[in-house]
């Protein structure tokens, strides 16, 4: 069963990585801005196909090596699980290495062809577009916080029934492998961490809502639909994950209180089901957003293909992945390689969002 789940997880990840160049917005290829009239450039299309083919075959080779190793060497169960957990990161490393290779190729091609030379570059926005925004309101994100508050009350009400040793860490098999002495603080660590995560999801949703809605000159209609879909489905996915995390932590707290009442199979299955649901939600969002203003979009662009083109902002994207623009007030911006959001690393608030929750969780667990 574990091997089947591993193949399914790796298969999902490999599928996502292979399809990314074809679901990002049409005017960005491997993190490089191109004019709308170059989106069908044969050389760029060849790079995308080559990336997909190489990612597929090298990832299959990595998966085959893992399978051969697990059969011939006969590793222990823990080594097998740990190697399986590392395998998705190997797939990511392979695809990102290929991404940087083709990023350099597209950058050289853009420089050689001088696509933006002597052309008027503009930035487009619509003042009334926010009225069509369908992101979830902040009050919805209070629901998982109510679940967390209920978990705290439940824990305190059953404090005397808790074991003398409270789990603080769970291993790859879903069983606790580190403990601390029972106290009110140690009993509430898990709900406190959950509350931090709930707050983080709420903060990301609100900061995303306040980010700029950037449209592309030359394909305004398609980019408008894509931006609205990205904001809507990201908000829904964040809420979905926040609810799932609350349910997972509630389950873990329940197993602490009633440690012998839950089967080993359920202890392994619940975290795996959580990962699978998050993965499925991410794929669905990528499909919903990626169908518009990408290579999958069958709509023919017939607007703005003259001398007025979208502004080239490549200087703000380091390596085509990391956004650093002190002039942009947005803390979150749309990813260049992938579907979703990334930080504006020029905004101090971004670092707070990135590191703050981790620091709070570390402090709570060390007290």
mmCIF file of C-alpha atoms in Angstrom:
data_model
loop_
_atom_site.group_PDB
_atom_site.id
_atom_site.type_symbol
_atom_site.label_atom_id
_atom_site.label_comp_id
_atom_site.label_asym_id
_atom_site.label_seq_id
_atom_site.Cartn_x
_atom_site.Cartn_y
_atom_site.Cartn_z
ATOM 1 C CA UNK A 1 0.000 0.000 0.000
ATOM 2 C CA UNK A 2 2.819 2.381 0.945
ATOM 3 C CA UNK A 3 4.523 1.736 -2.417
ATOM 4 C CA UNK A 4 1.273 2.455 -4.287
ATOM 5 C CA UNK A 5 0.801 5.750 -2.425
ATOM 6 C CA UNK A 6 4.411 6.694 -3.175
ATOM 7 C CA UNK A 7 3.950 6.079 -6.899
ATOM 8 C CA UNK A 8 0.696 8.063 -6.914
ATOM 9 C CA UNK A 9 2.308 11.003 -5.058
ATOM 10 C CA UNK A 10 5.389 11.047 -7.281
ATOM 11 C CA UNK A 11 3.172 10.652 -10.349
ATOM 12 C CA UNK A 12 1.090 13.696 -9.356
ATOM 13 C CA UNK A 13 4.220 15.756 -8.703
ATOM 14 C CA UNK A 14 5.852 14.689 -11.965
ATOM 15 C CA UNK A 15 2.669 15.551 -13.891
ATOM 16 C CA UNK A 16 2.565 19.011 -12.297
ATOM 17 C CA UNK A 17 6.227 19.749 -13.018
ATOM 18 C CA UNK A 18 5.929 18.602 -16.629
ATOM 19 C CA UNK A 19 2.840 20.707 -17.331
ATOM 20 C CA UNK A 20 4.012 23.941 -15.653
ATOM 21 C CA UNK A 21 5.512 25.589 -18.808
ATOM 22 C CA UNK A 22 2.169 25.077 -20.561
ATOM 23 C CA UNK A 23 -0.094 26.474 -17.788
ATOM 24 C CA UNK A 24 1.826 29.631 -16.818
ATOM 25 C CA UNK A 25 0.675 32.826 -18.495
ATOM 26 C CA UNK A 26 1.566 33.066 -22.179
ATOM 27 C CA UNK A 27 3.799 36.132 -21.932
ATOM 28 C CA UNK A 28 6.250 34.482 -19.501
ATOM 29 C CA UNK A 29 8.427 31.581 -20.682
ATOM 30 C CA UNK A 30 10.754 29.964 -18.118
ATOM 31 C CA UNK A 31 10.570 33.155 -16.044
ATOM 32 C CA UNK A 32 11.363 35.475 -18.958
ATOM 33 C CA UNK A 33 8.926 38.143 -20.225
ATOM 34 C CA UNK A 34 8.188 37.973 -23.958
ATOM 35 C CA UNK A 35 5.894 40.084 -26.201
ATOM 36 C CA UNK A 36 2.446 38.704 -27.024
ATOM 37 C CA UNK A 37 3.364 38.331 -30.703
ATOM 38 C CA UNK A 38 6.137 35.854 -29.787
ATOM 39 C CA UNK A 39 3.984 33.396 -27.827
ATOM 40 C CA UNK A 40 3.927 30.977 -30.804
ATOM 41 C CA UNK A 41 7.666 31.332 -31.436
ATOM 42 C CA UNK A 42 8.852 27.915 -32.648
ATOM 43 C CA UNK A 43 12.101 28.024 -30.682
ATOM 44 C CA UNK A 44 10.251 28.771 -27.414
ATOM 45 C CA UNK A 45 7.729 25.978 -28.060
ATOM 46 C CA UNK A 46 10.637 23.608 -28.729
ATOM 47 C CA UNK A 47 12.225 24.533 -25.373
ATOM 48 C CA UNK A 48 8.962 23.775 -23.545
ATOM 49 C CA UNK A 49 8.569 20.366 -25.207
ATOM 50 C CA UNK A 50 12.216 19.488 -24.533
ATOM 51 C CA UNK A 51 11.832 20.453 -20.850
ATOM 52 C CA UNK A 52 8.733 18.228 -20.531
ATOM 53 C CA UNK A 53 10.396 15.235 -22.228
ATOM 54 C CA UNK A 54 13.613 15.490 -20.168
ATOM 55 C CA UNK A 55 11.715 15.965 -16.887
ATOM 56 C CA UNK A 56 9.580 12.899 -17.650
ATOM 57 C CA UNK A 57 12.393 10.508 -18.566
ATOM 58 C CA UNK A 58 14.874 11.603 -15.855
ATOM 59 C CA UNK A 59 12.122 11.408 -13.206
ATOM 60 C CA UNK A 60 11.142 7.928 -14.416
ATOM 61 C CA UNK A 61 14.820 6.928 -14.158
ATOM 62 C CA UNK A 62 14.974 8.214 -10.556
ATOM 63 C CA UNK A 63 11.798 6.306 -9.697
ATOM 64 C CA UNK A 64 13.178 3.123 -11.306
ATOM 65 C CA UNK A 65 16.437 3.431 -9.332
ATOM 66 C CA UNK A 66 14.467 3.743 -6.096
ATOM 67 C CA UNK A 67 12.414 0.661 -6.998
ATOM 68 C CA UNK A 68 15.540 -1.394 -7.842
ATOM 69 C CA UNK A 69 17.263 -0.245 -4.629
ATOM 70 C CA UNK A 70 14.271 -1.181 -2.484
ATOM 71 C CA UNK A 71 14.163 -4.686 -4.042
ATOM 72 C CA UNK A 72 17.867 -5.580 -4.224
ATOM 73 C CA UNK A 73 19.323 -4.009 -1.079
ATOM 74 C CA UNK A 74 16.406 -4.946 1.208
ATOM 75 C CA UNK A 75 16.580 -1.753 3.355
ATOM 76 C CA UNK A 76 14.855 -1.449 6.719
ATOM 77 C CA UNK A 77 11.298 -0.118 6.786
ATOM 78 C CA UNK A 78 12.431 3.264 8.180
ATOM 79 C CA UNK A 79 15.108 3.659 5.479
ATOM 80 C CA UNK A 80 12.525 2.757 2.839
ATOM 81 C CA UNK A 81 10.072 5.390 4.166
ATOM 82 C CA UNK A 82 12.743 8.086 4.451
ATOM 83 C CA UNK A 83 14.017 7.424 0.922
ATOM 84 C CA UNK A 84 10.431 7.542 -0.317
ATOM 85 C CA UNK A 85 9.913 10.918 1.367
ATOM 86 C CA UNK A 86 13.086 12.227 -0.315
ATOM 87 C CA UNK A 87 12.015 11.054 -3.768
ATOM 88 C CA UNK A 88 9.591 13.989 -4.425
ATOM 89 C CA UNK A 89 12.429 16.412 -3.598
ATOM 90 C CA UNK A 90 14.632 14.608 -6.134
ATOM 91 C CA UNK A 91 11.912 15.131 -8.762
ATOM 92 C CA UNK A 92 11.727 18.829 -7.807
ATOM 93 C CA UNK A 93 15.519 19.178 -8.024
ATOM 94 C CA UNK A 94 15.534 17.632 -11.494
ATOM 95 C CA UNK A 95 12.759 19.869 -12.836
ATOM 96 C CA UNK A 96 14.218 23.039 -11.278
ATOM 97 C CA UNK A 97 17.672 22.278 -12.702
ATOM 98 C CA UNK A 98 16.097 21.978 -16.151
ATOM 99 C CA UNK A 99 14.102 25.155 -15.507
ATOM 100 C CA UNK A 100 17.281 27.182 -14.848
ATOM 101 C CA UNK A 101 18.940 25.714 -17.961
ATOM 102 C CA UNK A 102 16.043 26.769 -20.221
ATOM 103 C CA UNK A 103 15.715 30.096 -18.365
ATOM 104 C CA UNK A 104 19.239 30.913 -19.535
ATOM 105 C CA UNK A 105 18.434 29.746 -23.084
ATOM 106 C CA UNK A 106 15.312 31.979 -23.324
ATOM 107 C CA UNK A 107 17.193 34.925 -21.801
ATOM 108 C CA UNK A 108 19.909 34.578 -24.467
ATOM 109 C CA UNK A 109 17.310 34.275 -27.240
ATOM 110 C CA UNK A 110 15.456 37.378 -26.019
ATOM 111 C CA UNK A 111 18.690 39.366 -25.889
ATOM 112 C CA UNK A 112 19.715 38.158 -29.348
ATOM 113 C CA UNK A 113 16.345 38.953 -31.000
ATOM 114 C CA UNK A 114 15.858 42.284 -29.114
ATOM 115 C CA UNK A 115 12.097 41.746 -28.880
ATOM 116 C CA UNK A 116 11.521 44.842 -26.720
ATOM 117 C CA UNK A 117 13.811 47.275 -28.581
ATOM 118 C CA UNK A 118 12.126 50.497 -29.843
ATOM 119 C CA UNK A 119 8.664 49.352 -28.704
ATOM 120 C CA UNK A 120 6.434 51.286 -26.321
ATOM 121 C CA UNK A 121 6.081 49.392 -23.028
ATOM 122 C CA UNK A 122 3.027 50.055 -20.832
ATOM 123 C CA UNK A 123 1.501 48.816 -17.552
ATOM 124 C CA UNK A 124 -2.248 48.147 -17.586
ATOM 125 C CA UNK A 125 -4.722 48.190 -14.674
ATOM 126 C CA UNK A 126 -8.505 48.533 -14.263
ATOM 127 C CA UNK A 127 -9.804 50.582 -11.371
ATOM 128 C CA UNK A 128 -13.158 48.766 -11.109
ATOM 129 C CA UNK A 129 -11.792 45.229 -11.438
ATOM 130 C CA UNK A 130 -11.741 44.676 -7.656
ATOM 131 C CA UNK A 131 -15.565 44.836 -7.636
ATOM 132 C CA UNK A 132 -15.501 41.503 -9.523
ATOM 133 C CA UNK A 133 -13.104 39.898 -7.053
ATOM 134 C CA UNK A 134 -14.567 36.643 -5.621
ATOM 135 C CA UNK A 135 -12.037 35.948 -2.861
ATOM 136 C CA UNK A 136 -13.457 34.600 0.405
ATOM 137 C CA UNK A 137 -14.057 37.248 3.115
ATOM 138 C CA UNK A 138 -11.810 37.167 6.187
ATOM 139 C CA UNK A 139 -14.660 36.083 8.461
ATOM 140 C CA UNK A 140 -14.718 32.651 6.772
ATOM 141 C CA UNK A 141 -11.193 32.017 8.044
ATOM 142 C CA UNK A 142 -12.475 32.350 11.614
ATOM 143 C CA UNK A 143 -14.183 28.934 11.233
ATOM 144 C CA UNK A 144 -10.939 26.888 11.602
ATOM 145 C CA UNK A 145 -9.985 29.149 14.528
ATOM 146 C CA UNK A 146 -13.263 28.183 16.232
ATOM 147 C CA UNK A 147 -12.290 24.520 15.702
ATOM 148 C CA UNK A 148 -8.928 25.256 17.327
ATOM 149 C CA UNK A 149 -10.575 27.012 20.278
ATOM 150 C CA UNK A 150 -12.827 23.960 20.697
ATOM 151 C CA UNK A 151 -9.738 21.717 20.655
ATOM 152 C CA UNK A 152 -8.172 23.809 23.449
ATOM 153 C CA UNK A 153 -11.326 23.564 25.595
ATOM 154 C CA UNK A 154 -11.518 19.815 24.918
ATOM 155 C CA UNK A 155 -7.861 19.370 25.935
ATOM 156 C CA UNK A 156 -8.245 21.325 29.162
ATOM 157 C CA UNK A 157 -11.477 19.511 30.043
ATOM 158 C CA UNK A 158 -9.680 16.164 29.643
ATOM 159 C CA UNK A 159 -6.323 17.235 31.085
ATOM 160 C CA UNK A 160 -6.380 14.649 33.886
ATOM 161 C CA UNK A 161 -6.853 11.858 31.321
ATOM 162 C CA UNK A 162 -3.745 12.790 29.344
ATOM 163 C CA UNK A 163 -0.673 10.497 29.685
ATOM 164 C CA UNK A 164 2.327 11.663 31.723
ATOM 165 C CA UNK A 165 4.399 11.916 28.539
ATOM 166 C CA UNK A 166 3.017 14.162 25.747
ATOM 167 C CA UNK A 167 4.133 13.497 22.127
ATOM 168 C CA UNK A 168 5.950 16.405 20.485
ATOM 169 C CA UNK A 169 6.983 14.821 17.181
ATOM 170 C CA UNK A 170 5.623 12.123 14.885
ATOM 171 C CA UNK A 171 7.753 9.857 12.658
ATOM 172 C CA UNK A 172 7.258 8.862 8.992
ATOM 173 C CA UNK A 173 5.053 5.949 10.125
ATOM 174 C CA UNK A 174 2.665 8.385 11.855
ATOM 175 C CA UNK A 175 3.659 7.268 15.355
ATOM 176 C CA UNK A 176 5.076 9.657 18.014
ATOM 177 C CA UNK A 177 8.855 9.412 18.393
ATOM 178 C CA UNK A 178 9.593 12.280 20.808
ATOM 179 C CA UNK A 179 7.918 13.178 24.120
ATOM 180 C CA UNK A 180 7.899 15.786 26.880
ATOM 181 C CA UNK A 181 6.622 15.816 30.441
ATOM 182 C CA UNK A 182 2.935 16.563 30.892
ATOM 183 C CA UNK A 183 2.015 20.139 31.778
ATOM 184 C CA UNK A 184 -0.724 22.553 30.714
ATOM 185 C CA UNK A 185 1.671 24.137 28.236
ATOM 186 C CA UNK A 186 2.875 20.858 26.711
ATOM 187 C CA UNK A 187 -0.722 19.602 26.477
ATOM 188 C CA UNK A 188 -1.693 22.743 24.534
ATOM 189 C CA UNK A 189 1.354 22.898 22.222
ATOM 190 C CA UNK A 190 -0.457 21.294 19.306
ATOM 191 C CA UNK A 191 -3.520 23.627 19.501
ATOM 192 C CA UNK A 192 -1.190 26.664 19.888
ATOM 193 C CA UNK A 193 0.766 25.663 16.757
ATOM 194 C CA UNK A 194 -2.543 25.123 14.973
ATOM 195 C CA UNK A 195 -3.707 28.613 15.974
ATOM 196 C CA UNK A 196 -0.503 30.095 14.518
ATOM 197 C CA UNK A 197 -1.134 28.245 11.247
ATOM 198 C CA UNK A 198 -4.794 29.390 11.189
ATOM 199 C CA UNK A 199 -3.622 32.993 11.640
ATOM 200 C CA UNK A 200 -1.017 32.567 8.909
ATOM 201 C CA UNK A 201 -3.640 31.346 6.414
ATOM 202 C CA UNK A 202 -5.865 34.315 7.291
ATOM 203 C CA UNK A 203 -2.924 36.731 6.879
ATOM 204 C CA UNK A 204 -1.916 35.300 3.495
ATOM 205 C CA UNK A 205 -5.504 35.570 2.241
ATOM 206 C CA UNK A 206 -5.796 39.237 3.291
ATOM 207 C CA UNK A 207 -2.370 40.234 1.946
ATOM 208 C CA UNK A 208 -3.189 38.503 -1.332
ATOM 209 C CA UNK A 209 -6.480 40.418 -1.493
ATOM 210 C CA UNK A 210 -4.563 43.712 -1.169
ATOM 211 C CA UNK A 211 -2.015 42.824 -3.861
ATOM 212 C CA UNK A 212 -2.127 44.552 -7.230
ATOM 213 C CA UNK A 213 -4.142 43.080 -10.113
ATOM 214 C CA UNK A 214 -1.732 43.240 -13.046
ATOM 215 C CA UNK A 215 -3.054 42.914 -16.593
ATOM 216 C CA UNK A 216 -1.026 42.282 -19.733
ATOM 217 C CA UNK A 217 -1.150 44.774 -22.587
ATOM 218 C CA UNK A 218 -2.011 42.896 -25.762
ATOM 219 C CA UNK A 219 -4.078 40.211 -24.029
ATOM 220 C CA UNK A 220 -6.113 42.220 -21.520
ATOM 221 C CA UNK A 221 -9.271 40.082 -21.675
ATOM 222 C CA UNK A 222 -7.503 36.764 -21.074
ATOM 223 C CA UNK A 223 -5.205 38.141 -18.360
ATOM 224 C CA UNK A 224 -8.208 39.716 -16.588
ATOM 225 C CA UNK A 225 -9.985 36.343 -16.366
ATOM 226 C CA UNK A 226 -6.778 34.623 -15.252
ATOM 227 C CA UNK A 227 -6.112 37.143 -12.467
ATOM 228 C CA UNK A 228 -9.662 36.847 -11.092
ATOM 229 C CA UNK A 229 -9.529 33.032 -11.217
ATOM 230 C CA UNK A 230 -6.122 32.985 -9.523
ATOM 231 C CA UNK A 231 -7.362 35.132 -6.638
ATOM 232 C CA UNK A 232 -10.644 33.226 -6.235
ATOM 233 C CA UNK A 233 -9.252 29.673 -6.318
ATOM 234 C CA UNK A 234 -6.200 30.525 -4.212
ATOM 235 C CA UNK A 235 -8.521 31.854 -1.521
ATOM 236 C CA UNK A 236 -10.642 28.697 -1.652
ATOM 237 C CA UNK A 237 -7.582 26.430 -1.569
ATOM 238 C CA UNK A 238 -6.127 28.260 1.442
ATOM 239 C CA UNK A 239 -9.402 27.849 3.334
ATOM 240 C CA UNK A 240 -9.618 24.172 2.339
ATOM 241 C CA UNK A 241 -6.065 23.509 3.600
ATOM 242 C CA UNK A 242 -6.732 25.452 6.809
ATOM 243 C CA UNK A 243 -9.744 23.210 7.534
ATOM 244 C CA UNK A 244 -7.756 20.060 6.676
ATOM 245 C CA UNK A 245 -4.868 21.084 8.959
ATOM 246 C CA UNK A 246 -7.339 21.725 11.794
ATOM 247 C CA UNK A 247 -8.857 18.265 11.313
ATOM 248 C CA UNK A 248 -5.412 16.605 11.173
ATOM 249 C CA UNK A 249 -4.220 18.310 14.364
ATOM 250 C CA UNK A 250 -7.497 17.444 16.105
ATOM 251 C CA UNK A 251 -6.927 13.804 15.149
ATOM 252 C CA UNK A 252 -3.348 13.892 16.498
ATOM 253 C CA UNK A 253 -4.539 15.444 19.765
ATOM 254 C CA UNK A 254 -7.259 12.792 20.027
ATOM 255 C CA UNK A 255 -4.689 10.001 19.568
ATOM 256 C CA UNK A 256 -2.650 11.557 22.400
ATOM 257 C CA UNK A 257 -5.613 11.468 24.763
ATOM 258 C CA UNK A 258 -6.839 8.041 23.682
ATOM 259 C CA UNK A 259 -3.543 6.541 22.494
ATOM 260 C CA UNK A 260 -4.716 2.909 22.377
ATOM 261 C CA UNK A 261 -8.109 3.497 20.788
ATOM 262 C CA UNK A 262 -6.864 4.236 17.242
ATOM 263 C CA UNK A 263 -5.545 1.488 14.942
ATOM 264 C CA UNK A 264 -2.048 1.656 13.436
ATOM 265 C CA UNK A 265 -3.583 1.609 9.966
ATOM 266 C CA UNK A 266 -5.640 4.733 10.728
ATOM 267 C CA UNK A 267 -2.580 6.509 12.191
ATOM 268 C CA UNK A 268 -0.736 5.968 8.885
ATOM 269 C CA UNK A 269 -3.734 6.552 6.632
ATOM 270 C CA UNK A 270 -4.965 9.893 8.023
ATOM 271 C CA UNK A 271 -1.723 11.897 7.346
ATOM 272 C CA UNK A 272 -1.460 10.280 3.899
ATOM 273 C CA UNK A 273 -5.085 11.182 3.141
ATOM 274 C CA UNK A 274 -4.322 14.766 4.248
ATOM 275 C CA UNK A 275 -1.372 14.956 1.830
ATOM 276 C CA UNK A 276 -3.428 13.444 -0.993
ATOM 277 C CA UNK A 277 -6.299 15.918 -0.512
ATOM 278 C CA UNK A 278 -3.907 18.893 -0.454
ATOM 279 C CA UNK A 279 -2.273 17.585 -3.631
ATOM 280 C CA UNK A 280 -5.626 17.110 -5.367
ATOM 281 C CA UNK A 281 -6.740 20.620 -4.335
ATOM 282 C CA UNK A 282 -3.520 22.082 -5.711
ATOM 283 C CA UNK A 283 -3.938 20.240 -9.018
ATOM 284 C CA UNK A 284 -7.547 21.402 -9.374
ATOM 285 C CA UNK A 285 -6.504 25.020 -8.760
ATOM 286 C CA UNK A 286 -3.689 24.695 -11.320
ATOM 287 C CA UNK A 287 -6.161 23.359 -13.892
ATOM 288 C CA UNK A 288 -8.776 26.062 -13.198
ATOM 289 C CA UNK A 289 -6.259 28.901 -13.415
ATOM 290 C CA UNK A 290 -3.914 27.384 -15.997
ATOM 291 C CA UNK A 291 -6.660 26.922 -18.590
ATOM 292 C CA UNK A 292 -6.747 30.677 -19.167
ATOM 293 C CA UNK A 293 -4.093 32.865 -20.782
ATOM 294 C CA UNK A 294 -1.751 29.896 -21.223
ATOM 295 C CA UNK A 295 -0.822 27.438 -23.979
ATOM 296 C CA UNK A 296 -4.007 25.509 -23.080
ATOM 297 C CA UNK A 297 -6.169 28.534 -23.935
ATOM 298 C CA UNK A 298 -7.646 28.172 -27.411
ATOM 299 C CA UNK A 299 -8.711 31.832 -27.558
ATOM 300 C CA UNK A 300 -6.825 33.644 -30.322
ATOM 301 C CA UNK A 301 -5.269 36.924 -29.199
ATOM 302 C CA UNK A 302 -6.005 39.628 -31.740
ATOM 303 C CA UNK A 303 -5.556 42.740 -29.609
ATOM 304 C CA UNK A 304 -2.553 44.954 -29.079
ATOM 305 C CA UNK A 305 -0.074 43.148 -31.338
ATOM 306 C CA UNK A 306 1.391 46.416 -32.617
ATOM 307 C CA UNK A 307 4.142 48.555 -31.172
ATOM 308 C CA UNK A 308 2.528 48.874 -27.701
ATOM 309 C CA UNK A 309 3.461 45.877 -25.544
ATOM 310 C CA UNK A 310 3.452 44.864 -21.909
ATOM 311 C CA UNK A 311 6.250 46.323 -19.778
ATOM 312 C CA UNK A 312 9.350 44.153 -19.464
ATOM 313 C CA UNK A 313 9.871 43.678 -15.700
ATOM 314 C CA UNK A 314 12.514 40.946 -15.839
ATOM 315 C CA UNK A 315 14.920 43.113 -13.836
ATOM 316 C CA UNK A 316 12.701 42.555 -10.774
ATOM 317 C CA UNK A 317 12.786 38.745 -11.085
ATOM 318 C CA UNK A 318 16.037 37.194 -9.847
ATOM 319 C CA UNK A 319 16.628 33.966 -11.729
ATOM 320 C CA UNK A 320 13.083 34.288 -13.048
ATOM 321 C CA UNK A 321 11.773 33.017 -9.699
ATOM 322 C CA UNK A 322 12.390 35.542 -6.903
ATOM 323 C CA UNK A 323 10.584 38.895 -7.079
ATOM 324 C CA UNK A 324 12.400 41.928 -5.620
ATOM 325 C CA UNK A 325 10.727 45.250 -6.438
ATOM 326 C CA UNK A 326 10.893 48.041 -3.800
ATOM 327 C CA UNK A 327 8.520 50.180 -5.904
ATOM 328 C CA UNK A 328 5.718 47.597 -5.832
ATOM 329 C CA UNK A 329 3.559 47.805 -2.641
ATOM 330 C CA UNK A 330 2.263 44.259 -3.212
ATOM 331 C CA UNK A 331 3.578 41.677 -0.766
ATOM 332 C CA UNK A 332 2.378 38.718 -2.821
ATOM 333 C CA UNK A 333 2.553 38.546 -6.635
ATOM 334 C CA UNK A 334 1.706 35.848 -9.179
ATOM 335 C CA UNK A 335 4.411 33.206 -9.633
ATOM 336 C CA UNK A 336 6.396 33.176 -12.840
ATOM 337 C CA UNK A 337 6.981 29.422 -12.918
ATOM 338 C CA UNK A 338 3.930 27.660 -11.520
ATOM 339 C CA UNK A 339 0.410 28.610 -10.524
ATOM 340 C CA UNK A 340 -0.004 30.538 -7.292
ATOM 341 C CA UNK A 341 1.702 33.356 -5.418
ATOM 342 C CA UNK A 342 5.200 34.253 -4.331
ATOM 343 C CA UNK A 343 6.630 36.927 -2.046
ATOM 344 C CA UNK A 344 7.898 40.345 -3.019
ATOM 345 C CA UNK A 345 11.234 39.971 -1.210
ATOM 346 C CA UNK A 346 11.750 43.746 -1.226
ATOM 347 C CA UNK A 347 8.919 44.179 1.305
ATOM 348 C CA UNK A 348 9.919 43.608 4.980
ATOM 349 C CA UNK A 349 6.415 42.354 5.738
ATOM 350 C CA UNK A 350 7.159 39.470 3.362
ATOM 351 C CA UNK A 351 9.983 38.201 5.569
ATOM 352 C CA UNK A 352 7.703 38.480 8.598
ATOM 353 C CA UNK A 353 5.090 36.321 6.866
ATOM 354 C CA UNK A 354 7.767 33.843 5.755
ATOM 355 C CA UNK A 355 9.753 33.492 8.989
ATOM 356 C CA UNK A 356 7.375 34.765 11.711
ATOM 357 C CA UNK A 357 5.094 31.716 12.022
ATOM 358 C CA UNK A 358 8.102 29.363 12.009
ATOM 359 C CA UNK A 359 9.777 31.345 14.803
ATOM 360 C CA UNK A 360 6.591 31.361 16.891
ATOM 361 C CA UNK A 361 6.181 27.598 16.445
ATOM 362 C CA UNK A 362 9.849 26.969 17.360
ATOM 363 C CA UNK A 363 9.557 29.183 20.466
ATOM 364 C CA UNK A 364 6.355 27.428 21.558
ATOM 365 C CA UNK A 365 7.935 23.980 21.174
ATOM 366 C CA UNK A 366 11.109 25.021 23.048
ATOM 367 C CA UNK A 367 9.383 26.555 26.083
#
